[in-house]
Short mmCIF file of C-alpha atoms in Angstrom, two decimals:
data_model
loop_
_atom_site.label_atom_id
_atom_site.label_comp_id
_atom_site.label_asym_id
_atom_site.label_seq_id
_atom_site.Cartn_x
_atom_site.Cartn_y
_atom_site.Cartn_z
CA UNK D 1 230.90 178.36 107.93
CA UNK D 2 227.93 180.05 107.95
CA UNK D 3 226.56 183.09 105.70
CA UNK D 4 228.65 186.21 106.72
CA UNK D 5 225.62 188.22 107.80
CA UNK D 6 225.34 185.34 111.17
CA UNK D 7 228.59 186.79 112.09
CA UNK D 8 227.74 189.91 111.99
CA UNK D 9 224.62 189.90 113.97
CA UNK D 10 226.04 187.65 116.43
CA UNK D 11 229.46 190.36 117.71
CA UNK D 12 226.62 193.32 116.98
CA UNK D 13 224.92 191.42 120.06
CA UNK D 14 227.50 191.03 121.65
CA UNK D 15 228.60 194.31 121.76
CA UNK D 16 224.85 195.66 123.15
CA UNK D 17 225.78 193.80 125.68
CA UNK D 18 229.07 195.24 126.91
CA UNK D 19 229.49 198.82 128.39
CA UNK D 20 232.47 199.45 127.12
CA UNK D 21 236.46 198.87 126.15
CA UNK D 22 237.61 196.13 123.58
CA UNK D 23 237.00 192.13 123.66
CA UNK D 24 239.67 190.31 122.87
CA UNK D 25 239.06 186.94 121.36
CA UNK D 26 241.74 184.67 120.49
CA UNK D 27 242.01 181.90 117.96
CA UNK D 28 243.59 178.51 118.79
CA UNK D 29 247.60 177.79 117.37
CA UNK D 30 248.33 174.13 116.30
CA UNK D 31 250.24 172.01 119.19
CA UNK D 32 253.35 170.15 118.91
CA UNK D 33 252.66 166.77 119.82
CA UNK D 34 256.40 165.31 120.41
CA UNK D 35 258.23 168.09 117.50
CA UNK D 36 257.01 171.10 115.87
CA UNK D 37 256.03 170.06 112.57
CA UNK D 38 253.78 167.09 114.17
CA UNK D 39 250.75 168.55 115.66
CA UNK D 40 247.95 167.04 116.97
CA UNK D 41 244.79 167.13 115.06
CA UNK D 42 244.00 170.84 115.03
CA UNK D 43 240.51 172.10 117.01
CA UNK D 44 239.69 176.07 116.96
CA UNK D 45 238.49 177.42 120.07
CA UNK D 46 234.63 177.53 120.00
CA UNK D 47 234.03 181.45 121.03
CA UNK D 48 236.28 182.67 118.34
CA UNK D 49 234.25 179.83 115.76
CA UNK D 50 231.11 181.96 117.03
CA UNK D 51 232.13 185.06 116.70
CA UNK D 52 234.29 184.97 114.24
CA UNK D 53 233.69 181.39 111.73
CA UNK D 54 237.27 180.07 111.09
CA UNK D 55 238.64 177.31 111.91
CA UNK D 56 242.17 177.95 111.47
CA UNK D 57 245.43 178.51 113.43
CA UNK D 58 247.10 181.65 114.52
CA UNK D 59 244.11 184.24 114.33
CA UNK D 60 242.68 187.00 116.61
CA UNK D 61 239.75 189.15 116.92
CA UNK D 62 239.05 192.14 118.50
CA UNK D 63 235.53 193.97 118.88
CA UNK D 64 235.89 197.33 119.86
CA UNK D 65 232.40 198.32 121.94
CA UNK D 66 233.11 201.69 122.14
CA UNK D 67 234.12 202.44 118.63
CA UNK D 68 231.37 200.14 117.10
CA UNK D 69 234.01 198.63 114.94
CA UNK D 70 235.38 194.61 114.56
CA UNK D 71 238.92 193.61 113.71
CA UNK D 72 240.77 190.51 112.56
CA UNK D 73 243.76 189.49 112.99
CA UNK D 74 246.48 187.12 111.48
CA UNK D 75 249.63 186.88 109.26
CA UNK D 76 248.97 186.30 105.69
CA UNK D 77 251.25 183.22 104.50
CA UNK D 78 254.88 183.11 102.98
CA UNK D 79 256.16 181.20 100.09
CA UNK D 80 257.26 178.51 102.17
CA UNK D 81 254.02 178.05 103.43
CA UNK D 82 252.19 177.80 100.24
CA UNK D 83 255.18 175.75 98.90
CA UNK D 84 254.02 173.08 101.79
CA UNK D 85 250.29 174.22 101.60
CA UNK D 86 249.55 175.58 98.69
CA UNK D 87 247.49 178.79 97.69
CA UNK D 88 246.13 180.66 100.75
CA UNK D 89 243.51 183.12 101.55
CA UNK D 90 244.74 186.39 102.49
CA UNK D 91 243.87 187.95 106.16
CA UNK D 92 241.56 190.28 104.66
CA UNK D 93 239.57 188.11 102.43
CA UNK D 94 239.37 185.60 105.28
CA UNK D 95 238.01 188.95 107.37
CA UNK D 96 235.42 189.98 104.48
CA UNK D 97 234.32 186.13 104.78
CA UNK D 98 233.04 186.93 108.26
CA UNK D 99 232.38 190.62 107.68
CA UNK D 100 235.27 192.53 109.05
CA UNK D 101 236.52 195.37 106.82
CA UNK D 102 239.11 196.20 108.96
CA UNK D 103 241.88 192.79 109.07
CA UNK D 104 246.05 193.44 110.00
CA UNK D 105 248.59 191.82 111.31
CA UNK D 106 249.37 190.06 114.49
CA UNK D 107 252.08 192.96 114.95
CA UNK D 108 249.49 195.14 114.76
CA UNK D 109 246.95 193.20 116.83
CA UNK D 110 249.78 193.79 119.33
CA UNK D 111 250.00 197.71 118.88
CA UNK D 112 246.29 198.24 119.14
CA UNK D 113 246.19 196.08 122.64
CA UNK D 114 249.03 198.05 123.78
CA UNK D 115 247.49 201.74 122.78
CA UNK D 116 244.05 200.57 124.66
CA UNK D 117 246.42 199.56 127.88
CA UNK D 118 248.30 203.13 128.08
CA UNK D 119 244.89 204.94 127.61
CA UNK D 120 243.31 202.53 130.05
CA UNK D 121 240.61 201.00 128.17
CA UNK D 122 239.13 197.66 129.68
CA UNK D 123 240.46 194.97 127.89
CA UNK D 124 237.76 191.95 128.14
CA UNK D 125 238.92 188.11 127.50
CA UNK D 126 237.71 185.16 128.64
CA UNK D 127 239.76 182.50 130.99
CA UNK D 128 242.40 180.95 128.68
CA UNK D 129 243.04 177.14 129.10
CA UNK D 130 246.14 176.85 126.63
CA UNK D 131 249.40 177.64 128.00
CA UNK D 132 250.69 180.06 124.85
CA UNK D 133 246.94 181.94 125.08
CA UNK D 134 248.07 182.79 128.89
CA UNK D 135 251.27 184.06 127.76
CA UNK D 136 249.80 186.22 124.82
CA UNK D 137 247.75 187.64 127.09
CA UNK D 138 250.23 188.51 129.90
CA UNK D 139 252.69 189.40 126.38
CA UNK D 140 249.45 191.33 125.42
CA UNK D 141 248.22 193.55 128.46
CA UNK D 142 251.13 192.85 130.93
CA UNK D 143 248.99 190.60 133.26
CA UNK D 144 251.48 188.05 134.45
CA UNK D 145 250.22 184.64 133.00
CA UNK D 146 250.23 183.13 136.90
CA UNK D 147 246.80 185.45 137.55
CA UNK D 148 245.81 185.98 134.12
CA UNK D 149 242.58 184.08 134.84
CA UNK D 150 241.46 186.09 137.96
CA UNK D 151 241.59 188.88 135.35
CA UNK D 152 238.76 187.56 132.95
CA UNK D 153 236.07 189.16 132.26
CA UNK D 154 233.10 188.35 133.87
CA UNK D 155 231.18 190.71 131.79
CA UNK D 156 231.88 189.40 129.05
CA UNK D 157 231.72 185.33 130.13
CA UNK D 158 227.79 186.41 131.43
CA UNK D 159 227.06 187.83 127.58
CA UNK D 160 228.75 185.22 125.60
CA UNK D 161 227.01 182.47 127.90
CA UNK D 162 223.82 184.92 127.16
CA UNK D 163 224.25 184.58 123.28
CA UNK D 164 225.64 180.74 123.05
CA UNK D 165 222.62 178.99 125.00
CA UNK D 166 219.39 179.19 122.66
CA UNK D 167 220.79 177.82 119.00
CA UNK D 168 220.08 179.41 116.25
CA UNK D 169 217.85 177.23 113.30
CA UNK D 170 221.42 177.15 111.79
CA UNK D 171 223.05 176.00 114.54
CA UNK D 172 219.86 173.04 115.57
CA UNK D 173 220.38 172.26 111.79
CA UNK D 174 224.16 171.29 112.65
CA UNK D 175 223.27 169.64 115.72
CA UNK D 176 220.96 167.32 113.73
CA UNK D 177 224.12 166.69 111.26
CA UNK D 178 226.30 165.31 114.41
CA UNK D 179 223.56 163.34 115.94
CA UNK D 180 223.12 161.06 112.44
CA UNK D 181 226.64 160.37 112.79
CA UNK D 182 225.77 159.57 116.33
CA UNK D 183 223.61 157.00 115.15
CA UNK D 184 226.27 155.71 112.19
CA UNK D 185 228.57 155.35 115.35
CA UNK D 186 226.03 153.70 118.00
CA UNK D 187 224.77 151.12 115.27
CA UNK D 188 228.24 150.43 114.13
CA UNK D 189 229.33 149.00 117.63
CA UNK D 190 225.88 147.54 117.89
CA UNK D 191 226.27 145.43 115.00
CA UNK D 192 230.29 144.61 116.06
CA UNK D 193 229.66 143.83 119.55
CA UNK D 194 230.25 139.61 119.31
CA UNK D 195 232.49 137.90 122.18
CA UNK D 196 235.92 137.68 121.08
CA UNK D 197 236.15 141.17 119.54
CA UNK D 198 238.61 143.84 120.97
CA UNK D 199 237.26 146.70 122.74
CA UNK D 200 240.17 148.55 120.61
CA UNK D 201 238.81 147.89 117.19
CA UNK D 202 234.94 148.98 117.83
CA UNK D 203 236.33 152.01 119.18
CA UNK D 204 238.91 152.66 116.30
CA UNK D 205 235.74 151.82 113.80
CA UNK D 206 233.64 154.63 115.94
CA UNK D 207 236.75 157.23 115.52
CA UNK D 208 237.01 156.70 111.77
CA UNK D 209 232.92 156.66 111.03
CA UNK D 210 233.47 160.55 113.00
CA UNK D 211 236.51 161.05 110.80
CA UNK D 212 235.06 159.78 107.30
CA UNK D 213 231.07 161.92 107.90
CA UNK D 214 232.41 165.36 110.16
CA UNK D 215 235.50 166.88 111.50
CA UNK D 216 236.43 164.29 114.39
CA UNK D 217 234.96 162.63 117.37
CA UNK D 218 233.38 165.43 119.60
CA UNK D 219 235.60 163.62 122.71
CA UNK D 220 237.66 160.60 123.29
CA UNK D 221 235.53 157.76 123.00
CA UNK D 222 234.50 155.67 126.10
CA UNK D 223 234.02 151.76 125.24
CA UNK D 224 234.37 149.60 127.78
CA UNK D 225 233.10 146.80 130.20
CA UNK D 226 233.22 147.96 133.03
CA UNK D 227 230.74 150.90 132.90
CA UNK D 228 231.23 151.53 136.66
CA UNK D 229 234.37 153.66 136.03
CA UNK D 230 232.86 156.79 134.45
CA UNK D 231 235.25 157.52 131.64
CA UNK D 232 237.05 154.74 131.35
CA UNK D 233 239.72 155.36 128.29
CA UNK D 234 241.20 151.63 127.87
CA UNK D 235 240.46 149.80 125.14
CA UNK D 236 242.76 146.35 125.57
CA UNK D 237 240.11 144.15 126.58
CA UNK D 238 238.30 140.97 124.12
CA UNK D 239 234.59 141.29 124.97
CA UNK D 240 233.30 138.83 126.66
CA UNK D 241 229.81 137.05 126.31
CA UNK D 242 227.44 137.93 129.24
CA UNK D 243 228.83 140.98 129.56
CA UNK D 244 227.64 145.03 128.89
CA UNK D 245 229.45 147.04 126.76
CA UNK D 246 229.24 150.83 127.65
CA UNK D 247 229.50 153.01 124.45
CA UNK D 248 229.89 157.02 125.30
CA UNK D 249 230.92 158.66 121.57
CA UNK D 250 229.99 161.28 120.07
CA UNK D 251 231.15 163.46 116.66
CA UNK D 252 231.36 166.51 115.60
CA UNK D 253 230.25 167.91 112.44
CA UNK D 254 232.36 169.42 109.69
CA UNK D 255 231.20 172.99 111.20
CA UNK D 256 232.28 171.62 114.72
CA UNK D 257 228.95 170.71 116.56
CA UNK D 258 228.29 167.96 118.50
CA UNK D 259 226.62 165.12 119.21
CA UNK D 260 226.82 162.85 122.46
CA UNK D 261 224.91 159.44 123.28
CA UNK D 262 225.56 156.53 125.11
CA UNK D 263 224.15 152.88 125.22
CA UNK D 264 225.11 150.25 127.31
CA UNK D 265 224.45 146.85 125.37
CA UNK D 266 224.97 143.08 126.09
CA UNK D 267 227.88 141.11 124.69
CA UNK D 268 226.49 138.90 122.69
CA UNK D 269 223.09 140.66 121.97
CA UNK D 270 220.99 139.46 125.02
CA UNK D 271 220.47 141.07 128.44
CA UNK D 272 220.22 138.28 131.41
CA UNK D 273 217.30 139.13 133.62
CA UNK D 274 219.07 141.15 136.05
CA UNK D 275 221.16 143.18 133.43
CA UNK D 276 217.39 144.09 131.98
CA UNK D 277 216.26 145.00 135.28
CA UNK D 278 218.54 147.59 135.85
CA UNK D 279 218.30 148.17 132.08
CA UNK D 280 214.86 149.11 132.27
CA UNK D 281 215.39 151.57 135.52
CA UNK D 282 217.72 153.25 133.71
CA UNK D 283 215.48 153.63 130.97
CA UNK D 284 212.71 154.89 133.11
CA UNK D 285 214.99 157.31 134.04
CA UNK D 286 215.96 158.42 131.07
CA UNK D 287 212.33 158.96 129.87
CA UNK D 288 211.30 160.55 132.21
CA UNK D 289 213.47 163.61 132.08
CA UNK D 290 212.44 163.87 128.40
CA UNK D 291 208.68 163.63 129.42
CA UNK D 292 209.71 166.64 132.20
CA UNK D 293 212.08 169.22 130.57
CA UNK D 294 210.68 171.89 129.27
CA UNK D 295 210.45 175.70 129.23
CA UNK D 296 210.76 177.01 132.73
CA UNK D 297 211.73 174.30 134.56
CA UNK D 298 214.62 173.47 136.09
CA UNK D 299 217.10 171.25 135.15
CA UNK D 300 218.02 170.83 138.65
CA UNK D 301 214.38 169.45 138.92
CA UNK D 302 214.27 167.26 136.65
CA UNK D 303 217.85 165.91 137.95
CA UNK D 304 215.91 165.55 141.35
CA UNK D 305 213.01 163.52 140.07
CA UNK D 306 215.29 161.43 138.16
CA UNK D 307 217.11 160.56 140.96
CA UNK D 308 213.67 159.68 142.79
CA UNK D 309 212.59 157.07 140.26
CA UNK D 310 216.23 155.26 140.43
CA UNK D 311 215.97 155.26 144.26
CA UNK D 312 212.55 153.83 143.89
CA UNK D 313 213.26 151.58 141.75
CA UNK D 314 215.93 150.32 143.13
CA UNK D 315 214.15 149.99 146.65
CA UNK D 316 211.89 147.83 144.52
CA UNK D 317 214.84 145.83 143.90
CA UNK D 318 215.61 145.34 147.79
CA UNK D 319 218.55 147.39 147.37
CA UNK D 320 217.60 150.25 148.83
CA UNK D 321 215.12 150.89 151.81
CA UNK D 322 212.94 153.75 153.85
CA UNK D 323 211.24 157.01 152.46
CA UNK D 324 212.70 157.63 148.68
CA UNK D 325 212.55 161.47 149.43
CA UNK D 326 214.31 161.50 152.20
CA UNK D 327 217.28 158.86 150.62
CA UNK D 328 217.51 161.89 148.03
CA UNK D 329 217.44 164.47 150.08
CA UNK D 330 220.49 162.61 151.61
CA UNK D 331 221.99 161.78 148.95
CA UNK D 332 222.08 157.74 149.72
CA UNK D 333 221.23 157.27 146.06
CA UNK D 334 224.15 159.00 144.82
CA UNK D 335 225.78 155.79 145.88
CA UNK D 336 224.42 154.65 142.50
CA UNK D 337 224.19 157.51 140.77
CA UNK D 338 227.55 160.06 141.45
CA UNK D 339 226.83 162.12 138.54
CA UNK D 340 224.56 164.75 137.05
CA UNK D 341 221.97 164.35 134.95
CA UNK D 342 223.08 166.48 132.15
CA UNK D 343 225.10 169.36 130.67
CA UNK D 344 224.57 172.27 128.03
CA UNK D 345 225.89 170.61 124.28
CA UNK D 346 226.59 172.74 120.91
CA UNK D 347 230.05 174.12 119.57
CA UNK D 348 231.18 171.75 123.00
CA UNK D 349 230.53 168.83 123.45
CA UNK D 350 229.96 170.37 127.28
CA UNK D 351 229.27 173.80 126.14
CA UNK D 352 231.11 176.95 127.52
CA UNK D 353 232.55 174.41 130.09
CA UNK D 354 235.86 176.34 129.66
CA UNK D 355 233.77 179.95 130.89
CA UNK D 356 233.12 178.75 134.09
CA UNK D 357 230.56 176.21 134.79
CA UNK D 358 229.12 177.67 137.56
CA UNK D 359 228.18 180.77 134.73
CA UNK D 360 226.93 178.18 131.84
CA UNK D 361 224.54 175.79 133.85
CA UNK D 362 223.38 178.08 136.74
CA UNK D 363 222.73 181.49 137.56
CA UNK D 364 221.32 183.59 140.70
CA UNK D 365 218.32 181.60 141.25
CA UNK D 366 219.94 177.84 141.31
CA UNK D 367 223.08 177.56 142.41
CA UNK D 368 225.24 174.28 142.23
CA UNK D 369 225.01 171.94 145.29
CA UNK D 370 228.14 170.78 147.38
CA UNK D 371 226.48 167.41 148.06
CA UNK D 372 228.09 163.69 146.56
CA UNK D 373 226.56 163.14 143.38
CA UNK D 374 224.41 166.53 143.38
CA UNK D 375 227.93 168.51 143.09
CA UNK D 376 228.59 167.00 139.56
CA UNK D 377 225.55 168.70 138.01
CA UNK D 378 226.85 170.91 135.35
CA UNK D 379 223.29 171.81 133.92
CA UNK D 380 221.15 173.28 136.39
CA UNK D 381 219.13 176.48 135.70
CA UNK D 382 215.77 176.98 134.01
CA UNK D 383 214.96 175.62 130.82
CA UNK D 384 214.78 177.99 127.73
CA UNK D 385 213.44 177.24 124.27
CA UNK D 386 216.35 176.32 121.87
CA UNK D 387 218.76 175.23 124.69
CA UNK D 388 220.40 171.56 123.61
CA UNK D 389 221.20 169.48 126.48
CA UNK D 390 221.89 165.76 127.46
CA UNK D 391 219.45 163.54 129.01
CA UNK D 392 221.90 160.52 130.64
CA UNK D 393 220.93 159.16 134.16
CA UNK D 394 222.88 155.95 134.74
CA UNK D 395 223.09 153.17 137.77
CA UNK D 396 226.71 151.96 138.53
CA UNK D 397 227.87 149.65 141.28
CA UNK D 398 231.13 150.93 142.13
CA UNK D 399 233.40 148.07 144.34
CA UNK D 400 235.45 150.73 146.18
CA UNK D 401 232.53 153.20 146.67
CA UNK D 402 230.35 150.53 148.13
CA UNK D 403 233.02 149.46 150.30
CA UNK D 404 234.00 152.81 151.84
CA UNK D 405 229.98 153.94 152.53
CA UNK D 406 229.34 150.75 153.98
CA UNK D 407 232.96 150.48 156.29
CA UNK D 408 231.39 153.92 157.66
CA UNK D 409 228.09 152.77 157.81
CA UNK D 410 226.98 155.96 155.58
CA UNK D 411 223.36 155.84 154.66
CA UNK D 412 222.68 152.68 156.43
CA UNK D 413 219.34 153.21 156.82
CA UNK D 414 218.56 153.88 153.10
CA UNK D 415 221.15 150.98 152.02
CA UNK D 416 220.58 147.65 152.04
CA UNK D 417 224.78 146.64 151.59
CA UNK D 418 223.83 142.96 151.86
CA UNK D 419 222.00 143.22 148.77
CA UNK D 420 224.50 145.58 146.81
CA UNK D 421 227.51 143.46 147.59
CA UNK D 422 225.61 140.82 144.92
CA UNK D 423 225.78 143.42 142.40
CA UNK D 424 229.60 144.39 142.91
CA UNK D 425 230.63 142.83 139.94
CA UNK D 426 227.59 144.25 137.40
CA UNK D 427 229.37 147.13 135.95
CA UNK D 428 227.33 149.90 135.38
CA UNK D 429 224.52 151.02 132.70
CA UNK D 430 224.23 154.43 131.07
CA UNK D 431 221.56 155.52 128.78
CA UNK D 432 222.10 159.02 127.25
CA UNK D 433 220.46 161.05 124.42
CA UNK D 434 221.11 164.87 123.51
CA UNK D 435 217.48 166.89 123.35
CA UNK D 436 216.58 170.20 122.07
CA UNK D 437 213.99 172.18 124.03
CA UNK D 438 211.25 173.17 122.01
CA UNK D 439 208.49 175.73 122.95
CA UNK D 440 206.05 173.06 124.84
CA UNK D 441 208.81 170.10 125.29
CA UNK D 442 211.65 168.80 123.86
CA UNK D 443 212.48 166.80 121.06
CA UNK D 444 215.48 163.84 120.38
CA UNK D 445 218.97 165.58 117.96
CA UNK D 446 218.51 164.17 114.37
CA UNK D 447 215.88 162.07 112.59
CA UNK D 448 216.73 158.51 113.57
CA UNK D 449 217.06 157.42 116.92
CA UNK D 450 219.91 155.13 118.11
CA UNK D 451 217.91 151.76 119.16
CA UNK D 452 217.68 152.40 123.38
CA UNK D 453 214.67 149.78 124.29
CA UNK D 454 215.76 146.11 125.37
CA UNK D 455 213.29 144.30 122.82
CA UNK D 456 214.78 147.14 120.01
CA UNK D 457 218.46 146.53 120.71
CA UNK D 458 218.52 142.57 121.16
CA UNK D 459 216.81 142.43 117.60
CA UNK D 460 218.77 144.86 115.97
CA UNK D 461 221.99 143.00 117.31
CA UNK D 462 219.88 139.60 116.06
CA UNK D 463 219.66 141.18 112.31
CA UNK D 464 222.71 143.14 112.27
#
C-alpha cells in the first residue's frame, strides 16, 4: 500500500469530477476453484486497489459526491476465522489505513444503497466482469444482472480512465519493481533455453521467479514454438534446436503492477540467417516506435509507421511488392502483422481493459479502426507524459491465414504468396518492451534491460 494521504487525494479527484450521486466501488470475493474452501489464487480488482489500497476479499466502497464523504465497507472477522487465520484487522482500522473515518458493515453497505435508490440518487459503478459483482449489483439497486452492464456509468468510466492514465512517481516507482522481475524472468528462460528442455519447465521456472520477487505473474505466461499463434497457452513440447522460442511473461509486483515483455530467441542460442532477418525487422520495428512516441502524438501513428517499416522491409525481402503506403492503407501487411502495436499497462497488465477499451485507448479525436489487423489496436489516442505503454510489433507467418488470403486472391498485388509459402513453417517473432512517456520521449520500465539485439542475446545464451 501506499501512504494513506495517496488515497485520499486520489477519490477527492475523483469526486471533482462527478456531478453528483454515490460511486459504488466493489472489492473482489475469493473464487471457488472446484469447492469452496479451494480458491484460486486471490487478485483484487484494480479500481477498488486505486481508490481504496486493499487487497483483500469481501470489501466495498462507496464515495458519496454530493455529501463530500467516503465509506468502507466489510465484515470484521469471527472466531472461526481467526482460528484458521489468525488475528485480523478490524473494518475500521483497515478504513483509517486508507483514510475513511466512516467504515460499517456489508448490511449496512446494503441499507445505504437502498436509501440512495428510494430517494433517487444516481448510483455510479463501473461494468462488472464477475458473475457474483453482477448479482450484488442487481441485489444492490434492483437492476436485473442480464442488463446490469448497459447501466454503468459512463461518467464515471471517463473520470477513472481520466485519473488512472498518467502514473503517479509512486506508481512509475512500482512499475520499475515489476519490470526487474521482468528481466529475472526473460534471463531465466534465456539461460534454460537448450534442445531437449520442456517448454513446461521454463515456464513453471518463469511462474515461480514472479511468485518468489512480487505477488504473481501479471498473466498466464506464453512460451512456445510456434510464435505464429498469438497466445499460445501449451507448454508440452521438448524444444527443439533450430528453432525460436517465443517468451510473453510478465509479473506483478507485491503492490500489483505490472510488467510485460517478450523475446523471441533461438533454441540453441543461434539465429540461422533467415530467423535474423526477420529478427532484425522486427527489431527495427520495435525501435522505432520508441524513437517516435512521445507527448502529443498518437499512438495510432506510431502503430501506422510501424507497420510501414515491416511492409518495407519485408518488400525488401521479396515478400511483399508495390507502393508500401498504399499496402498499409490496405491493410495487406496485416497479413503479417494482425495485431496492435500496443496497449495502456499499470495496475493491468492491459490497463482499464475491463472499462471499455474503446474509453481507455481512444477518445473523440481517434477512434478505433474496423480494418484486419488495425481493429486490434487497444492503444490509440495521443500521448501524455506519465502514460506506460507497450512497444511490441511482431511478424508471424500464419499457415491458415496465408492460405485463406491467397485462395481469395486478397491483396495480390501487395503479396508475393510464392515467396510466403517458404516461410509457412517459420513461426513467428515478437519483440516487446513496456515504456514510460517522459516529457520529451520515453524511456524503457526498470534499470536493466532484458538482452533484445541478436549479437546481445546469442552471447548471453553463449555465457549463461
Amino acid at each position: 500500500m501506499f501512504d494513506t494521504s495517496i488515497y485520499k487525494n486520489r477519490r477527492a479527484a475523483l469526486r471533482k469530477k462527478i456531478q453528483s450521486g454515490i460511486i459504488l466501488l466493489l472489492g473482489n470475493n475469493e473464487a471457488p476453484a472446484n469447492y469452496p474452501d479451494n480458491t484460486y489464487v486471490y487478485r483484487q480488482d484494480s479500481t477498488f486497489l486505486y481508490f481504496f489500497g486493499h487487497s483483500l476479499p469481501g470489501l466495498a466502497g462507496v464515495i458519496d459526491v454530493d455529501a463530500n464523504k467516503d465509506y468502507f465497507f466489510g465484515d470484521d472477522v469471527t472466531m472461526d476465522d481467526i482460528i484458521w487465520m489468525g488475528p485480523q484487522p478490524s473494518i475500521k482500522e483497515l478504513g483509517m489505513q486508507v483514510g475513511v473515518r466512516n467504515s460499517y458493515s456489508l448490511k449496512q453497505l446494503r441499507k445505504m444503497i437502498a436509501e440512495a435508490v428510494s430517494k433517487g440518487r444516481k448510483i455510479h459503478f463501473i461494468p462488472p466482469y464477475r458473475f457474483d459483482h453482477y448479482l450484488m449489483i442487481e441485489e444492490l439497486t434492483g437492476i436485473r444482472s442480464s442488463v446490469v452492464r448497459q447501466y454503468a456509468s459512463v461518467e464515471l468510466i471517463k473520470a477513472i480512465v481520466a485519473l488512472r492514465s498518467a502514473k503517479e512517481p509512486c506508481e512509475i516507482e512500482e512499475l520499475d519493481k515489476a519490470a526487474h522481475i521482468g528481466y529475472l524472468m526473460h534471463t531465466t528462460a534465456m539461460k534454460m533455453c537448450k534442445p531437449g528442455v520442456k517448454e513446461q519447465l521454463i515456464s513453471g521456472a518463469l511462474d515461480g521467479i514472479a511468485s518468489q520477487y512480487g505477488s504473481m505473474v501479471s498473466f498466464p505466461t506464453i512460451l512456445t514454438q510456434h510464435g505464429e499463434t498469438m497466445h499460445n497457452h501449451g507448454h508440452e513440447a521438448l524444444l527443439e534446436k533450430g528453432k525460436l522460442m517465443l517468451v510473453d511473461a510478465g509479473a506483478e509486483s507485491n503492490t500489483n503492477y505490472c510488467s510485460d515483455n517478450t523475446r523471441t530467441i533461438p533454441v540453441g542460442g543461434k539465429y540461422t540467417p533467415r530467423q535474423k532477418e526477420v529478427y532484425e525487422l522486427v527489431l527495427a520495428c520495435h525501435d522505432l516506435a520508441l524513437e517516435l512516441a512521445k507527448p502529443g502524438i498518437t499512438y495510432q501513428s506510431v502503430h501506422l509507421a510501424v507497420c510501414k517499416r515491416l511492409a518495407l522491409g519485408l518488400k525488401d525481402m521479396g515478400l511483399m511488392k508495390g507502393n508500401t503506403d498504399d499496402a498499409v492503407a490496405a491493410g495487406a501487411h496485416a497479413l503479417f502483422l494482425p495485431h496492435g502495436l500496443g496497449h495502456m499497462m499499470g495496475l493491468d497488465v492491459h490497463d482499464m481493459e475491463n472499462l471499455g477499451q474503446t474509453y481507455v485507448g481512444y477518445d473523440d479525436e481517434v477512434r478505433p479502426s474496423g480494418q484486419f489487423g488495425l481493429a486490434s489496436l487497444r492503444m490509440g489516442r495521443k500521448l501524455q507524459e506519465g502514460f506506460v505503454i507497450t512497444d511490441e510489433p511482431g511478424c508471424y507467418f500464419i499457415p491458415a491465414l496465408i492460405d485463406k488470403w491467397r485462395a481469395t486472391g486478397l491483396h495480390k498485388d501487395f503479396l508475393n504468396y510464392d515467396a510466403i509459402d517458404q516461410y509457412k513453417d517459420f513461426g513467428g517473432i515478437r519483440i516487446e518492451d513496456d515504456i514510460l512517456i517522459t516529457k520529451n520521449g520515453s524511456r524503457f520500465l526498470g534499470t536493466e534491460r532484458i538482452p533484445a539485439g541478436v549479437r546481445e542475446i546469442e552471447e548471453f545464451m553463449k555465457n549463461n
